[in-house]
Amino acid sequence: MKKFKFYYDQESGKRHFENHGVTIQEIDEFFNDTKYVCQKRKDNSYVAYSKLESGRCLKTIYRLLEKDILLIITAYDIEDKEIINLLNAL
């Protein structure tokens, strides 16, 4: 089971993904209960895509701190229809 640390928005004091209406329960479901597709980025962070049980499709940016510890930078709804179609096919 993956564990999480979070990036906090300095202005609001909230976890950054909360500014996009994403909950900690959705982050947990994203990484522990769904299949997700991820890609390493040039800055050594990762971008991941998944569809939650509710049907919500999220894009999540994170860093791998240790084997099962992720620093969640942000997460938000996917608007790209091609990616949504790919997730629906999983």
Tab-separated table of C-alpha atoms in Angstrom:
chain	number	residue	atom	x	y	z
A	1	MET	CA	0.000	0.000	0.000
A	2	LYS	CA	1.345	3.384	-0.986
A	3	LYS	CA	1.706	6.166	1.568
A	4	PHE	CA	1.678	9.874	0.864
A	5	LYS	CA	3.236	13.198	1.709
A	6	PHE	CA	1.781	16.350	0.221
A	7	TYR	CA	2.768	19.638	-1.341
A	8	TYR	CA	0.887	22.499	0.331
A	9	ASP	CA	-0.237	25.677	-1.407
A	10	GLN	CA	1.485	28.553	0.389
A	11	GLU	CA	-1.389	31.001	-0.109
A	12	SER	CA	-4.306	28.810	0.982
A	13	GLY	CA	-2.453	26.456	3.329
A	14	LYS	CA	-4.326	23.552	1.712
A	15	ARG	CA	-2.882	20.527	-0.005
A	16	HIS	CA	-2.469	21.755	-3.588
A	17	PHE	CA	-4.837	19.162	-5.069
A	18	GLU	CA	-7.614	20.370	-2.742
A	19	ASN	CA	-7.599	23.660	-4.682
A	20	HIS	CA	-8.860	21.560	-7.624
A	21	GLY	CA	-11.627	19.843	-5.641
A	22	VAL	CA	-9.735	16.552	-5.287
A	23	THR	CA	-9.983	14.769	-1.923
A	24	ILE	CA	-7.412	12.757	-0.025
A	25	GLN	CA	-9.737	9.745	-0.388
A	26	GLU	CA	-9.561	10.134	-4.176
A	27	ILE	CA	-5.747	10.270	-4.038
A	28	ASP	CA	-5.740	7.076	-1.971
A	29	GLU	CA	-8.126	5.367	-4.405
A	30	PHE	CA	-6.091	6.598	-7.384
A	31	PHE	CA	-2.854	4.961	-6.237
A	32	ASN	CA	-4.094	2.005	-4.187
A	33	ASP	CA	-7.349	0.840	-5.816
A	34	THR	CA	-7.198	1.658	-9.539
A	35	LYS	CA	-4.989	0.943	-12.515
A	36	TYR	CA	-3.098	4.049	-13.511
A	37	VAL	CA	-0.786	4.983	-16.332
A	38	CYS	CA	2.306	6.980	-15.451
A	39	GLN	CA	5.239	8.550	-17.208
A	40	LYS	CA	8.457	9.969	-15.825
A	41	ARG	CA	9.031	13.616	-16.681
A	42	LYS	CA	12.287	15.436	-17.409
A	43	ASP	CA	12.379	16.898	-13.888
A	44	ASN	CA	12.200	13.357	-12.379
A	45	SER	CA	8.620	13.807	-11.241
A	46	TYR	CA	5.851	11.620	-12.641
A	47	VAL	CA	2.539	12.312	-14.311
A	48	ALA	CA	-0.167	9.680	-13.849
A	49	TYR	CA	-3.668	9.229	-15.238
A	50	SER	CA	-6.513	7.118	-13.888
A	51	LYS	CA	-10.271	6.759	-13.776
A	52	LEU	CA	-11.822	6.485	-10.309
A	53	GLU	CA	-14.768	4.268	-9.414
A	54	SER	CA	-16.973	7.390	-9.449
A	55	GLY	CA	-16.058	7.897	-13.115
A	56	ARG	CA	-13.879	10.918	-12.383
A	57	CYS	CA	-10.685	10.971	-14.479
A	58	LEU	CA	-7.685	12.526	-12.736
A	59	LYS	CA	-4.216	13.631	-13.702
A	60	THR	CA	-1.782	13.503	-10.788
A	61	ILE	CA	1.736	14.900	-10.541
A	62	TYR	CA	3.991	13.309	-7.932
A	63	ARG	CA	7.545	12.437	-6.934
A	64	LEU	CA	8.742	9.092	-5.677
A	65	LEU	CA	10.412	9.691	-2.300
A	66	GLU	CA	10.928	6.050	-1.363
A	67	LYS	CA	9.660	2.726	-2.707
A	68	ASP	CA	6.085	3.170	-1.419
A	69	ILE	CA	6.097	6.830	-0.359
A	70	LEU	CA	4.888	9.426	-2.839
A	71	LEU	CA	4.981	13.208	-2.620
A	72	ILE	CA	1.716	14.292	-4.208
A	73	ILE	CA	2.309	17.660	-5.842
A	74	THR	CA	-1.117	18.176	-7.397
A	75	ALA	CA	-4.085	16.428	-9.007
A	76	TYR	CA	-6.917	17.685	-11.161
A	77	ASP	CA	-9.587	16.613	-13.640
A	78	ILE	CA	-8.493	15.491	-17.069
A	79	GLU	CA	-10.028	17.487	-19.886
A	80	ASP	CA	-8.212	15.807	-22.805
A	81	LYS	CA	-10.812	13.578	-24.520
A	82	GLU	CA	-8.142	11.277	-26.015
A	83	ILE	CA	-6.740	10.463	-22.580
A	84	ILE	CA	-10.247	9.958	-21.171
A	85	ASN	CA	-11.009	7.535	-24.027
A	86	LEU	CA	-7.804	5.603	-23.291
A	87	LEU	CA	-8.716	5.366	-19.601
A	88	ASN	CA	-12.201	4.143	-20.476
A	89	ALA	CA	-10.587	1.338	-22.471
A	90	LEU	CA	-8.541	0.039	-19.493
